PDB file of C-alpha atoms and ligand atoms in Angstrom:
ATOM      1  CA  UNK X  26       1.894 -15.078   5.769  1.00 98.00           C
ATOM      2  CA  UNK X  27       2.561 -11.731   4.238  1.00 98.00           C
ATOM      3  CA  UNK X  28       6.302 -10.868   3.652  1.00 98.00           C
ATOM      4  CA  UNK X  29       6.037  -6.566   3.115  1.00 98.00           C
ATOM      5  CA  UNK X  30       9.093  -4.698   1.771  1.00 98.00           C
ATOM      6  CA  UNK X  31       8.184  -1.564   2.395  1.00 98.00           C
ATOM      7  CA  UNK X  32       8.370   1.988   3.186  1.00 98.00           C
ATOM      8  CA  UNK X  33       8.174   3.590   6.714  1.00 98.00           C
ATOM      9  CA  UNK X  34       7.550   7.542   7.284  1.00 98.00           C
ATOM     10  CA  UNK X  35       6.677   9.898  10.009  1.00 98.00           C
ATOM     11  CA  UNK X  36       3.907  11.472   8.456  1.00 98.00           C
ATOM     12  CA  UNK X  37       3.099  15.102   9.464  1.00 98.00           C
ATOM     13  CA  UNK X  38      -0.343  16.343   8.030  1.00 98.00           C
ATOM     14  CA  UNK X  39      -1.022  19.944   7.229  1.00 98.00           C
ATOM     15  CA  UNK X  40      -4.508  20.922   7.265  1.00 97.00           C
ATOM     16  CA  UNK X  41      -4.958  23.749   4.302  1.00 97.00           C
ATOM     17  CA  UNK X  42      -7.680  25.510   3.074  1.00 97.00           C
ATOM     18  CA  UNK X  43      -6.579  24.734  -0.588  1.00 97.00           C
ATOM     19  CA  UNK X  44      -3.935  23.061  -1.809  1.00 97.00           C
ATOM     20  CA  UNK X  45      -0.975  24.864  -2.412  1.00 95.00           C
ATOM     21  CA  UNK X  46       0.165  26.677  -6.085  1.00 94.00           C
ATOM     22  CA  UNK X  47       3.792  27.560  -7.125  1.00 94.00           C
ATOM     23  CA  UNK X  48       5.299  29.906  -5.637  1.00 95.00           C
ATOM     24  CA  UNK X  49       2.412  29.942  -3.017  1.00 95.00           C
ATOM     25  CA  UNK X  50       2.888  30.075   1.137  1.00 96.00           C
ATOM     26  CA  UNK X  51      -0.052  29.147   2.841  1.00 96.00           C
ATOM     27  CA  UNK X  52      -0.951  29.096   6.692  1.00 97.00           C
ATOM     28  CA  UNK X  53      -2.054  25.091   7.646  1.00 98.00           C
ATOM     29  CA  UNK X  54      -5.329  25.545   9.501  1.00 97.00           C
ATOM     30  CA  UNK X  55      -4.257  22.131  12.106  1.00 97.00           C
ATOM     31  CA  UNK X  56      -0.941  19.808  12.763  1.00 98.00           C
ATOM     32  CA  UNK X  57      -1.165  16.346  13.271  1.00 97.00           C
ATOM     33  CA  UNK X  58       2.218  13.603  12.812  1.00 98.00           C
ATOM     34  CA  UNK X  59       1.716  10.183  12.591  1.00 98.00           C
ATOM     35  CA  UNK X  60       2.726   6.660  11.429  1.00 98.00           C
ATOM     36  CA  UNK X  61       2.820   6.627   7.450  1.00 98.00           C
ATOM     37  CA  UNK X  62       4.463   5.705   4.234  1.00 98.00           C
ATOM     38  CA  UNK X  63       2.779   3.213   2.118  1.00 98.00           C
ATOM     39  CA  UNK X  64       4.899  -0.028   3.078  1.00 98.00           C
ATOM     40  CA  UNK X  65       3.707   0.505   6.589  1.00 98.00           C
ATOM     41  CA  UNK X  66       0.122   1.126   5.864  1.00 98.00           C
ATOM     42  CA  UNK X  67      -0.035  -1.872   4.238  1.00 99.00           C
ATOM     43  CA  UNK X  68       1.281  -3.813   6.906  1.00 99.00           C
ATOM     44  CA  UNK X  69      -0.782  -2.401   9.571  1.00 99.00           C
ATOM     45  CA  UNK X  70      -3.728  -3.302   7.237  1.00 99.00           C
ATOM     46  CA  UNK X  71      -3.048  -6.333   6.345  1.00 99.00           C
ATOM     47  CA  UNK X  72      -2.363  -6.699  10.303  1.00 98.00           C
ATOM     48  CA  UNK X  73      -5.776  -5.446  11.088  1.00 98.00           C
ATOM     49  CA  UNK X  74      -7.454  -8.012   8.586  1.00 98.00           C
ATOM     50  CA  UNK X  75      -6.105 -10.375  10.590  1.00 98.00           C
ATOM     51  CA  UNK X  76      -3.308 -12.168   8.634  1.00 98.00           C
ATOM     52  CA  UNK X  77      -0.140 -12.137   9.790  1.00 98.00           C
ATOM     53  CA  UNK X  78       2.667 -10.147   8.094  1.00 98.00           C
ATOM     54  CA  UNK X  79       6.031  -9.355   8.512  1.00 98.00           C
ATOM     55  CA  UNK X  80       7.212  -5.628   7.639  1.00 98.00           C
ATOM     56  CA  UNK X  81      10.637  -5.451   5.565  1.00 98.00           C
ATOM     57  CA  UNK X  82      11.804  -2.005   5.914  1.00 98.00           C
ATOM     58  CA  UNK X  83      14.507   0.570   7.363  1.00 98.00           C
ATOM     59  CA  UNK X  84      14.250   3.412  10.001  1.00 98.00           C
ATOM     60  CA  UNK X  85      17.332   5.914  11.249  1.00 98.00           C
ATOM     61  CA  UNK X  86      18.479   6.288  14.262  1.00 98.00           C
ATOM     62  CA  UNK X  87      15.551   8.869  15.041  1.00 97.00           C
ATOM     63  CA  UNK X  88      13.051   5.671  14.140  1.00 98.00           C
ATOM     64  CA  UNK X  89      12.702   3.235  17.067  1.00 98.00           C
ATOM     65  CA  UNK X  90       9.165   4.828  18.434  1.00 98.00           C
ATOM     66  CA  UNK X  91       7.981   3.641  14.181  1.00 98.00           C
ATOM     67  CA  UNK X  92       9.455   0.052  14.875  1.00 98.00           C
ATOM     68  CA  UNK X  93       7.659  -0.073  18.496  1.00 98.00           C
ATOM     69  CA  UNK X  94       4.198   1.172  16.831  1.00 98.00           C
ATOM     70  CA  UNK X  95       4.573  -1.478  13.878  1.00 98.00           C
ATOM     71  CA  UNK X  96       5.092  -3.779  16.819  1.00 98.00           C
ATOM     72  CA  UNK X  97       2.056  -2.444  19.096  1.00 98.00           C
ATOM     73  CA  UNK X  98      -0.069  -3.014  15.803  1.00 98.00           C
ATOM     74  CA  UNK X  99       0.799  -6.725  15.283  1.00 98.00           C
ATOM     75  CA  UNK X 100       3.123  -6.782  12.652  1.00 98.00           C
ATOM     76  CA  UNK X 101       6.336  -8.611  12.742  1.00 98.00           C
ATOM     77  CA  UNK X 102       9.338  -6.023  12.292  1.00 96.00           C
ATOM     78  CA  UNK X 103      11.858  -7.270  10.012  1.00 98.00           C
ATOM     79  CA  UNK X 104      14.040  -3.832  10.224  1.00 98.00           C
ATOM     80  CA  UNK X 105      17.358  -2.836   9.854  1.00 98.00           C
ATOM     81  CA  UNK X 106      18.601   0.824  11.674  1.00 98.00           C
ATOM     82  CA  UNK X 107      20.584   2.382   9.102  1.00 98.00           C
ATOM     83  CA  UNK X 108      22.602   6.176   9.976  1.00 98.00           C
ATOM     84  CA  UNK X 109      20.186   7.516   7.306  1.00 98.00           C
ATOM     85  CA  UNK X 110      17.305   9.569   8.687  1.00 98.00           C
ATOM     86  CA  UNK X 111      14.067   7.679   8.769  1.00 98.00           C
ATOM     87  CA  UNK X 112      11.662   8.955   5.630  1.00 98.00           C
ATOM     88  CA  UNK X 113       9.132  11.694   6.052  1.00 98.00           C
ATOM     89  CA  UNK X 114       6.215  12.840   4.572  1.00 98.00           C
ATOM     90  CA  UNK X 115       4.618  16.630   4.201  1.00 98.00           C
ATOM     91  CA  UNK X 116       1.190  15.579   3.648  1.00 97.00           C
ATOM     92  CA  UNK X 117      -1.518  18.935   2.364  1.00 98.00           C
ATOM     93  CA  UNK X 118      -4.613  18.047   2.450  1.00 96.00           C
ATOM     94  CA  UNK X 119      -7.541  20.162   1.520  1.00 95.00           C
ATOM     95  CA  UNK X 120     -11.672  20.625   2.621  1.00 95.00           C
ATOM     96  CA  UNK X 121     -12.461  18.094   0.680  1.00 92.00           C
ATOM     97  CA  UNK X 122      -9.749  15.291   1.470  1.00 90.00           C
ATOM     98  CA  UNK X 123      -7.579  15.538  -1.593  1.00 91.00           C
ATOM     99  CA  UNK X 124      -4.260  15.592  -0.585  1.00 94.00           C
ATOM    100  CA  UNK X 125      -0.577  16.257  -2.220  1.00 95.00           C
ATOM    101  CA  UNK X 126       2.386  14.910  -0.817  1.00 96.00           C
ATOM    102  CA  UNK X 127       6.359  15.544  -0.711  1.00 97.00           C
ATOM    103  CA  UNK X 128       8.107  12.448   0.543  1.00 97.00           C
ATOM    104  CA  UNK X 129      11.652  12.310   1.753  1.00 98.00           C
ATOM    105  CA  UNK X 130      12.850   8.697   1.263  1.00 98.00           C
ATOM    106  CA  UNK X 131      15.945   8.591   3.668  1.00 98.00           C
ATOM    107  CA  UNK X 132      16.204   5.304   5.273  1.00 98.00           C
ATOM    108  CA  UNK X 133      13.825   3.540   3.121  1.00 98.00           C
ATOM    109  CA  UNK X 134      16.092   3.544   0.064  1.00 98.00           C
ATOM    110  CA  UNK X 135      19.124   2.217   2.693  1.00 98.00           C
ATOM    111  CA  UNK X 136      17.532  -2.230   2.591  1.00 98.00           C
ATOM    112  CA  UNK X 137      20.534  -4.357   2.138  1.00 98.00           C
ATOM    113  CA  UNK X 138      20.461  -7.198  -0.146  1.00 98.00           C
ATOM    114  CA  UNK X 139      21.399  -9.376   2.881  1.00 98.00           C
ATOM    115  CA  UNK X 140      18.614  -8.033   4.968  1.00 98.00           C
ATOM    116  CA  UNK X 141      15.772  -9.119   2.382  1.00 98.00           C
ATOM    117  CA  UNK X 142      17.870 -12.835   2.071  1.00 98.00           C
ATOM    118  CA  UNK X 143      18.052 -13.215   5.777  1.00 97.00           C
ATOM    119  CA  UNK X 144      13.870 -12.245   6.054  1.00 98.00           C
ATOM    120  CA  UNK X 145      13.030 -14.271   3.223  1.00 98.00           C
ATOM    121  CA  UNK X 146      14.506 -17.240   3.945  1.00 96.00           C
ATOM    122  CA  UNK X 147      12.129 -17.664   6.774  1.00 97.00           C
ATOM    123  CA  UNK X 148       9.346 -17.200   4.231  1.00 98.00           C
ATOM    124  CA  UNK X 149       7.477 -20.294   2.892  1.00 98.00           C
ATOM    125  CA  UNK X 150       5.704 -21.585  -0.326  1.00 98.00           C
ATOM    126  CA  UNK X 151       2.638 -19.918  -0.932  1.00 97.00           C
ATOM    127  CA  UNK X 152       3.360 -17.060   1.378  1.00 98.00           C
ATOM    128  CA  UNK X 153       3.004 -13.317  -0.645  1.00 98.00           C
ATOM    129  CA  UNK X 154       5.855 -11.098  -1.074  1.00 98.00           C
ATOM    130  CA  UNK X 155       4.322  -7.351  -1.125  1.00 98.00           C
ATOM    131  CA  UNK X 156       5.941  -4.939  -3.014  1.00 98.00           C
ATOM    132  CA  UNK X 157       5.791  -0.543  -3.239  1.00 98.00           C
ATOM    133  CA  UNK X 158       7.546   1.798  -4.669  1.00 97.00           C
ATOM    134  CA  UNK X 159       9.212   3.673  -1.952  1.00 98.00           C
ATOM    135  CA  UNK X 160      12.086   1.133  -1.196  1.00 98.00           C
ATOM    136  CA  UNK X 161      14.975  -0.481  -2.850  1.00 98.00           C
ATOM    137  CA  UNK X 162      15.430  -3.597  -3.786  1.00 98.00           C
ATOM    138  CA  UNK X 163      12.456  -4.602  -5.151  1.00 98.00           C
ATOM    139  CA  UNK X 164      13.925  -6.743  -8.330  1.00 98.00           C
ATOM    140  CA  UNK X 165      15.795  -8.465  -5.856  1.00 98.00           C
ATOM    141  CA  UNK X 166      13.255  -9.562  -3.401  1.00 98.00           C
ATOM    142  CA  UNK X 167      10.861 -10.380  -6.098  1.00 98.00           C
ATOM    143  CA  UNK X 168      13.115 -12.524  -8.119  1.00 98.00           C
ATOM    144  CA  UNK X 169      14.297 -14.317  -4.556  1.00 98.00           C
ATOM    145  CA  UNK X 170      10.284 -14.474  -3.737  1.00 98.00           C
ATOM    146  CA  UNK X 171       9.612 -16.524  -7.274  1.00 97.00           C
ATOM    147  CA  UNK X 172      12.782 -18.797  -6.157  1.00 97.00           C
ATOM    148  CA  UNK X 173      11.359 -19.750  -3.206  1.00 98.00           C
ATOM    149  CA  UNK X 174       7.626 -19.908  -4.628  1.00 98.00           C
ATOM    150  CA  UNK X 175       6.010 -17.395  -2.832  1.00 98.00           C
ATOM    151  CA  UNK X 176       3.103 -14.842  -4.345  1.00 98.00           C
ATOM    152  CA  UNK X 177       4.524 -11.125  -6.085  1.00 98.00           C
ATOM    153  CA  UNK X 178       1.679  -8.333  -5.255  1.00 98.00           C
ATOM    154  CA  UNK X 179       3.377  -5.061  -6.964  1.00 98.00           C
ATOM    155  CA  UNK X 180       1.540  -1.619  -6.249  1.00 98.00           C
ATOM    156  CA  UNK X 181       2.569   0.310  -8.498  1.00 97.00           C
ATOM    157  CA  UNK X 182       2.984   3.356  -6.710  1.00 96.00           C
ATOM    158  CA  UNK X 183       4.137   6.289  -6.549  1.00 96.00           C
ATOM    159  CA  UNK X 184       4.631   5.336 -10.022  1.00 97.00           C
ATOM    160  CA  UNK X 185       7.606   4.900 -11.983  1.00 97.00           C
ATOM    161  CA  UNK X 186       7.905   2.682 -15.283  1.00 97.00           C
ATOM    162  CA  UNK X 187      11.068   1.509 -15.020  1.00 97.00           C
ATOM    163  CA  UNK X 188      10.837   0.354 -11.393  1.00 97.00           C
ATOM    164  CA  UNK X 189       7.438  -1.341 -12.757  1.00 97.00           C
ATOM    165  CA  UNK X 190       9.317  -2.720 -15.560  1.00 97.00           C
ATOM    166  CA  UNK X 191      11.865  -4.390 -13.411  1.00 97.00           C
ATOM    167  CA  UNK X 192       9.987  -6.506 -10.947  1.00 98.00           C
ATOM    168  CA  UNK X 193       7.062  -7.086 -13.809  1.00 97.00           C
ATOM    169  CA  UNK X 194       8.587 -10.171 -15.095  1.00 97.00           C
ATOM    170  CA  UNK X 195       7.751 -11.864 -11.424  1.00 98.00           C
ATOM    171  CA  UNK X 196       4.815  -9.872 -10.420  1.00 98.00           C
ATOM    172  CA  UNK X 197       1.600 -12.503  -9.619  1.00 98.00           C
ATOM    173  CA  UNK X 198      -1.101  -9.305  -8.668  1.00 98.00           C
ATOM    174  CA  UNK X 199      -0.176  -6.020 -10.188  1.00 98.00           C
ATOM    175  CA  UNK X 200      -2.512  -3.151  -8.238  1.00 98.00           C
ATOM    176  CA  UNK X 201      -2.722   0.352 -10.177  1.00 98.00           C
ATOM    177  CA  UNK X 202      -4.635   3.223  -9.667  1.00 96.00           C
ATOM    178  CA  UNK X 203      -6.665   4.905 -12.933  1.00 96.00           C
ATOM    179  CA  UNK X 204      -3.455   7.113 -13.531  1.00 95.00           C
ATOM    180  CA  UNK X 205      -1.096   4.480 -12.572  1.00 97.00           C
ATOM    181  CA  UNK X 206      -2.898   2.447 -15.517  1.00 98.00           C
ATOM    182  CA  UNK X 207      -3.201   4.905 -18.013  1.00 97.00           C
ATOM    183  CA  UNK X 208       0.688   5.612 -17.332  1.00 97.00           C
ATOM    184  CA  UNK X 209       1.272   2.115 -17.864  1.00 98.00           C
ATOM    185  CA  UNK X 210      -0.071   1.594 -21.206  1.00 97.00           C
ATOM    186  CA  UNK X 211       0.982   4.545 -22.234  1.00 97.00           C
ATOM    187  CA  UNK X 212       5.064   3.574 -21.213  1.00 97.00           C
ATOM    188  CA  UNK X 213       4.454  -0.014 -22.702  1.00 96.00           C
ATOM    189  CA  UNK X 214       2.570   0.748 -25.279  1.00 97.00           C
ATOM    190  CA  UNK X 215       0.128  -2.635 -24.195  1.00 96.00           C
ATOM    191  CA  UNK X 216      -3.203  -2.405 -22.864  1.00 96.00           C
ATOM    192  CA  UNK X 217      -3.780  -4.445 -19.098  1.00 96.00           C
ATOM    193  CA  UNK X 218      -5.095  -7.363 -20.834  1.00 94.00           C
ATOM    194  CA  UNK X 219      -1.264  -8.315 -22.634  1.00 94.00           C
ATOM    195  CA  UNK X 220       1.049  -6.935 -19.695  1.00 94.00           C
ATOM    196  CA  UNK X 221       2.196 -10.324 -19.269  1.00 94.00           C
ATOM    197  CA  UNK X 222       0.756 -10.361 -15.371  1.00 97.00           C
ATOM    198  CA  UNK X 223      -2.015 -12.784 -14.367  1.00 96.00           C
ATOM    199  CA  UNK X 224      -4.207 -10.659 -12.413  1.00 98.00           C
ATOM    200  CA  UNK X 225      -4.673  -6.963 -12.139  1.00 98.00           C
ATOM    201  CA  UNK X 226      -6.307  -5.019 -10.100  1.00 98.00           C
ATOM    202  CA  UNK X 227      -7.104  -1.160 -10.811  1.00 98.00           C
ATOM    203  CA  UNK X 228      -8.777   1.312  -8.225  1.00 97.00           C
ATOM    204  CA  UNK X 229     -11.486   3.647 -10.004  1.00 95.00           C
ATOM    205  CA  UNK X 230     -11.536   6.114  -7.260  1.00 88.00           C
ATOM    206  CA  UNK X 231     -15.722   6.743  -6.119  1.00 86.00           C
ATOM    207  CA  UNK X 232     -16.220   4.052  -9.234  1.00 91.00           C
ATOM    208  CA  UNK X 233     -14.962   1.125  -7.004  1.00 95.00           C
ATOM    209  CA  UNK X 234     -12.529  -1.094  -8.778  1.00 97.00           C
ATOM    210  CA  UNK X 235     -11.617  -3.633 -11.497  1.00 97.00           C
ATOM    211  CA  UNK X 236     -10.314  -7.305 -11.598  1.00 98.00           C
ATOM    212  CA  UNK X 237      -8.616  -7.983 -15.091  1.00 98.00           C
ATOM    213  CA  UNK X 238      -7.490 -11.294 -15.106  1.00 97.00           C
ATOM    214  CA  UNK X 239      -5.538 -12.514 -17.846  1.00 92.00           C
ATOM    215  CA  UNK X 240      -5.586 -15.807 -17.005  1.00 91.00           C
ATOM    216  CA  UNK X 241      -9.738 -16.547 -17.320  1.00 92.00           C
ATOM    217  CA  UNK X 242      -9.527 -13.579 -19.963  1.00 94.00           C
ATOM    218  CA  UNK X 243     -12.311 -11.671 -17.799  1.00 95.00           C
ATOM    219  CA  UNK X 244     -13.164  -8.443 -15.821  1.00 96.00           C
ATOM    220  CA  UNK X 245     -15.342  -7.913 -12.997  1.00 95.00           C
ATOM    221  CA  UNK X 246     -15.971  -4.617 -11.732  1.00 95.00           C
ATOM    222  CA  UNK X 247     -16.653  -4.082  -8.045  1.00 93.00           C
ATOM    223  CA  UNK X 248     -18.796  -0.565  -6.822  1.00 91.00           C
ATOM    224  CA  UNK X 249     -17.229   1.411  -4.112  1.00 93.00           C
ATOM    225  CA  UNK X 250     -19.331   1.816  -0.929  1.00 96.00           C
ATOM    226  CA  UNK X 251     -20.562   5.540  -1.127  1.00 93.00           C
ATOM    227  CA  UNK X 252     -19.112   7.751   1.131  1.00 94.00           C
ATOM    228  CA  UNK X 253     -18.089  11.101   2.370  1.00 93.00           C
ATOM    229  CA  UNK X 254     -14.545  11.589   2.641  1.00 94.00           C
ATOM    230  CA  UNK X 255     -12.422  13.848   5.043  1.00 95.00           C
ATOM    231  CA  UNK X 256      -9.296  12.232   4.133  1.00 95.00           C
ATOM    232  CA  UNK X 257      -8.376   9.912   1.274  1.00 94.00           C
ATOM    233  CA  UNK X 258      -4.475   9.839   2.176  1.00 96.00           C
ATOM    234  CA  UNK X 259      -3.930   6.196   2.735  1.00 97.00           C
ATOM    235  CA  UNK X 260      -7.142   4.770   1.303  1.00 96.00           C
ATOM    236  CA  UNK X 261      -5.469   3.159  -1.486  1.00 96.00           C
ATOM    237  CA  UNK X 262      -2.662   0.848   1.139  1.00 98.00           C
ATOM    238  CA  UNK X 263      -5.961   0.365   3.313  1.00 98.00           C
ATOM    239  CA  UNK X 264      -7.090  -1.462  -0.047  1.00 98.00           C
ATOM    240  CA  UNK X 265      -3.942  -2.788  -0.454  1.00 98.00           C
ATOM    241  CA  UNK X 266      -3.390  -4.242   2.561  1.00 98.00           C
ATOM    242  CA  UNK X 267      -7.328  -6.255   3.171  1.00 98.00           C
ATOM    243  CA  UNK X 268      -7.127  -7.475   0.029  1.00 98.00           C
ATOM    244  CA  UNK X 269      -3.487  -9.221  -0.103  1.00 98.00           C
ATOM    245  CA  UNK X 270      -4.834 -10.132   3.751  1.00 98.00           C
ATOM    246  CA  UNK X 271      -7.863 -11.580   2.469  1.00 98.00           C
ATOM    247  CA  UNK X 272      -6.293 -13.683  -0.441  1.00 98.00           C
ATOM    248  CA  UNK X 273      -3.704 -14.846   1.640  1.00 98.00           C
ATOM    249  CA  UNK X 274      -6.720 -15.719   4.528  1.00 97.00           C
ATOM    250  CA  UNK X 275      -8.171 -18.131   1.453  1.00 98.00           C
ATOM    251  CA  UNK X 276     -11.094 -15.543   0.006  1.00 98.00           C
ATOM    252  CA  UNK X 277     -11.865 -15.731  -3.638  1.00 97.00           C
ATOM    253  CA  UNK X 278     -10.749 -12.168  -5.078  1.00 97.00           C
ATOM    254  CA  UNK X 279     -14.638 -11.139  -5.496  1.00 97.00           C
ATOM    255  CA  UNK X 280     -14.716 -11.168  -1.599  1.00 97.00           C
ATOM    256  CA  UNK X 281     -11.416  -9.810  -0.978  1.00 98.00           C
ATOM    257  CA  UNK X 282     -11.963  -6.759  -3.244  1.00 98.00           C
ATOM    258  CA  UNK X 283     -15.299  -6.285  -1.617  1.00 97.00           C
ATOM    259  CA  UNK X 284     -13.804  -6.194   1.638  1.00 97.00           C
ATOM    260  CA  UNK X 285     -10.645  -3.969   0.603  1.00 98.00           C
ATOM    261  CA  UNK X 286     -13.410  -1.848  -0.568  1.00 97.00           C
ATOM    262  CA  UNK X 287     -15.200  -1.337   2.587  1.00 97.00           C
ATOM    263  CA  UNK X 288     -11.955  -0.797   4.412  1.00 98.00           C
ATOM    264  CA  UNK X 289     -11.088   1.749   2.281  1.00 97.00           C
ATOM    265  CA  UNK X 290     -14.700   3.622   2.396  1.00 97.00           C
ATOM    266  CA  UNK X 291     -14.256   3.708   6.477  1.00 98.00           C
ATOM    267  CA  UNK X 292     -10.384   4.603   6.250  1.00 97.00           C
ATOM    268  CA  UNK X 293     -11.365   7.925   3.673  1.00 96.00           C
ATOM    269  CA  UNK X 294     -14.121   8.895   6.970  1.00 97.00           C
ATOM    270  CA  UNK X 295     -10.897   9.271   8.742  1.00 97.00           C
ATOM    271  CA  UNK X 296      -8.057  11.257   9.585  1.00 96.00           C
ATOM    272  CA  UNK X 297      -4.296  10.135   9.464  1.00 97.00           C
ATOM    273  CA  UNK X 298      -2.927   6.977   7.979  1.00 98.00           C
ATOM    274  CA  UNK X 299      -0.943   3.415   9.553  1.00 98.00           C
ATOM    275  CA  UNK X 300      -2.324   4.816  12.994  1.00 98.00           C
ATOM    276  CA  UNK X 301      -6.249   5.180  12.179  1.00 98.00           C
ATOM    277  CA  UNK X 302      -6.957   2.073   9.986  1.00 98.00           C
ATOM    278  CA  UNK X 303     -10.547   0.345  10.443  1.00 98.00           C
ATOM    279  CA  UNK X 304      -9.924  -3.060  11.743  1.00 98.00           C
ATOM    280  CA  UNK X 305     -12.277  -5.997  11.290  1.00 98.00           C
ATOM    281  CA  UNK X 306     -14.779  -4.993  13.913  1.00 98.00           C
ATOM    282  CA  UNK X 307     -14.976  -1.814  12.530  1.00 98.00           C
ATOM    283  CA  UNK X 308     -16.190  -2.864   9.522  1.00 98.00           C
ATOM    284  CA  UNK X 309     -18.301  -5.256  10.997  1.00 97.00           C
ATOM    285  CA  UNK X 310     -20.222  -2.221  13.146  1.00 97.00           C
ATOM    286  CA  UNK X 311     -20.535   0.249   9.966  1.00 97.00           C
ATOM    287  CA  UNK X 312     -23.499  -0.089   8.113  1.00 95.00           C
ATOM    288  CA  UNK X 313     -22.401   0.240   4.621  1.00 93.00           C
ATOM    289  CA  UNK X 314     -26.084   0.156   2.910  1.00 88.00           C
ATOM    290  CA  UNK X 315     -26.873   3.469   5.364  1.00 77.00           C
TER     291      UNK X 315
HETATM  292  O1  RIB F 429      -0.172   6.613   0.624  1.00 52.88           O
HETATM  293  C1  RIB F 429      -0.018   7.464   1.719  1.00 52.88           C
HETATM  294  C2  RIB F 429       1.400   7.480   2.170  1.00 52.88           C
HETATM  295  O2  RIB F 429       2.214   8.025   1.159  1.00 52.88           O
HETATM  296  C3  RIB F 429       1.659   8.324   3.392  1.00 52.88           C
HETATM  297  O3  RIB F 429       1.536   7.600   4.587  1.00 52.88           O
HETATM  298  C4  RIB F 429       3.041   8.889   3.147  1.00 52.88           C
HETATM  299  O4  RIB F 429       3.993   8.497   4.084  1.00 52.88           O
HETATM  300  C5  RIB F 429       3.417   8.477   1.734  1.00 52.88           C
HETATM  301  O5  RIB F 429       4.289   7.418   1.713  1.00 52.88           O
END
């Protein structure tokens, strides 16, 4: 089981023809609002690979249609309604998928202490805790996740080192992105290989990804399925999501990356993010040598 504290946002998507400068005001080409923020991407992924997970998180009192979608796409809502607005996200994206993003955090920075006890306790040994960076109370669920002996996953994003450098201590599977990493070494001043975390995991983008782990001292690098992408926002929790599903589903990491990779090639093909996610029959159907 799969124990997610994590973000929730109404997502509204701007199609532009660029995206934006300083200073710049630009007409949005299409309007779309969805299901988003990366703690509930994750969960619907790791819902749609078929594990079951539980979604830690916080919505306003304008939030109860997010709760009932989390709901409709088999996750377990764990969440508290706080008088704080539910988050938001202004999502640009361009012609060629790229995207930039203002979030507003709102209710997602409003999880109690007592909330994450109360959900926690319910967790067992061997379940995974999944941590983002778009909530509070990270430290505290992953040091209360080590007590109780379940799994850390940290993704490290959006990034911030000091957030990273609180939960690090208890993290089991830290997952970067190429900036993410570079930022890392660069704050610690350590390369992967001596951050003190047993496995890592770093997304390359169109390069696939790599599997440090620190505790067989090796790498393996896995290709990315090629692709043409109309959207890449939410690519990276797709990945997130299959391959914390898979693990916790009893695949060896080489086949859960592989399979968090060919989510993530189908989810870039598509427009939106929680509410568009391949599931396993999608992946199934798409021929990936083509
Ligand atoms: O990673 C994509 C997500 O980032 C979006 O769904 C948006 O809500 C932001 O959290």
């Amino acid at each position: 089981m799969i124990w997610n504290l994590g973000s929730i946002n109404a997502d509204h998507f701007y199609s532009v023809p660029r995206l934006p400068g300083p200073g710049e005001t630009l007409a949005a080409t299409a309007f779309r609002k969805g299901l988003g923020g990366k703690g509930a991407n994750m969960s619907v992924a790791a819902a749609r690979a078929a594990a079951r997970v539980a979604h830690i998180g916080a919505v306003g009192p304008d939030g109860g249609w997010a709760r009932d979608l989390l709901l409709e796409y088999g996750v377990d809502p764990a969440i508290a309604s706080v008088k704080t607005p539910t988050g938001h996200a202004n999502i640009c994206i361009d012609p060629a998928g790229e995207n930039n993003i203002v979030l507003f955090p709102g209710a997602n920075r409003e999880i109690s202490e007592d909330q994450i006890g109360q959900a926690l306790t319910e967790a067992s040994p061997g379940d995974f805790l999944l941590l983002q960076n778009e909530t509070n109370g990270q430290a505290h669920a992953a040091r209360m996740a080590k007590v109780l002996g379940l799994r850390v996953v940290y993704a490290a994003a959006p990034f911030d080192l000091d957030a990273v450098k609180e939960v690090i201590g208890h993290v089991d599977l830290l997952l970067l992105n190429e900036v993410e990493a570079a930022q890392l070494i660069a704050g610690t001043g350590k390369p992967i290989e001596e951050i003190g975390v047993r496995d890592v995991v770093i997304t390359l983008g169109a390069e696939g990804c790599k599997w440090v782990s620190n505790t067989r001292k090796s790498q393996h690098l896995a290709p990315a399925y090629k692709v043409t992408p109309v959207d890449t926002t939410g690519a990276g929790d797709t990945f997130t999501g299959y391959l914390v599903a898979s693990l916790d589903r009893g695949l060896e990491m080489e086949d859960a990356l592989d399979l968090a990779q060919r989510a993530a090639a189908l989810m870039v093909m598509r427009r939106g993010t929680a509410d568009v996610i391949p599931d396993l029959k999608d992946i199934q159907d798409h021929d990936f040598s083509a």
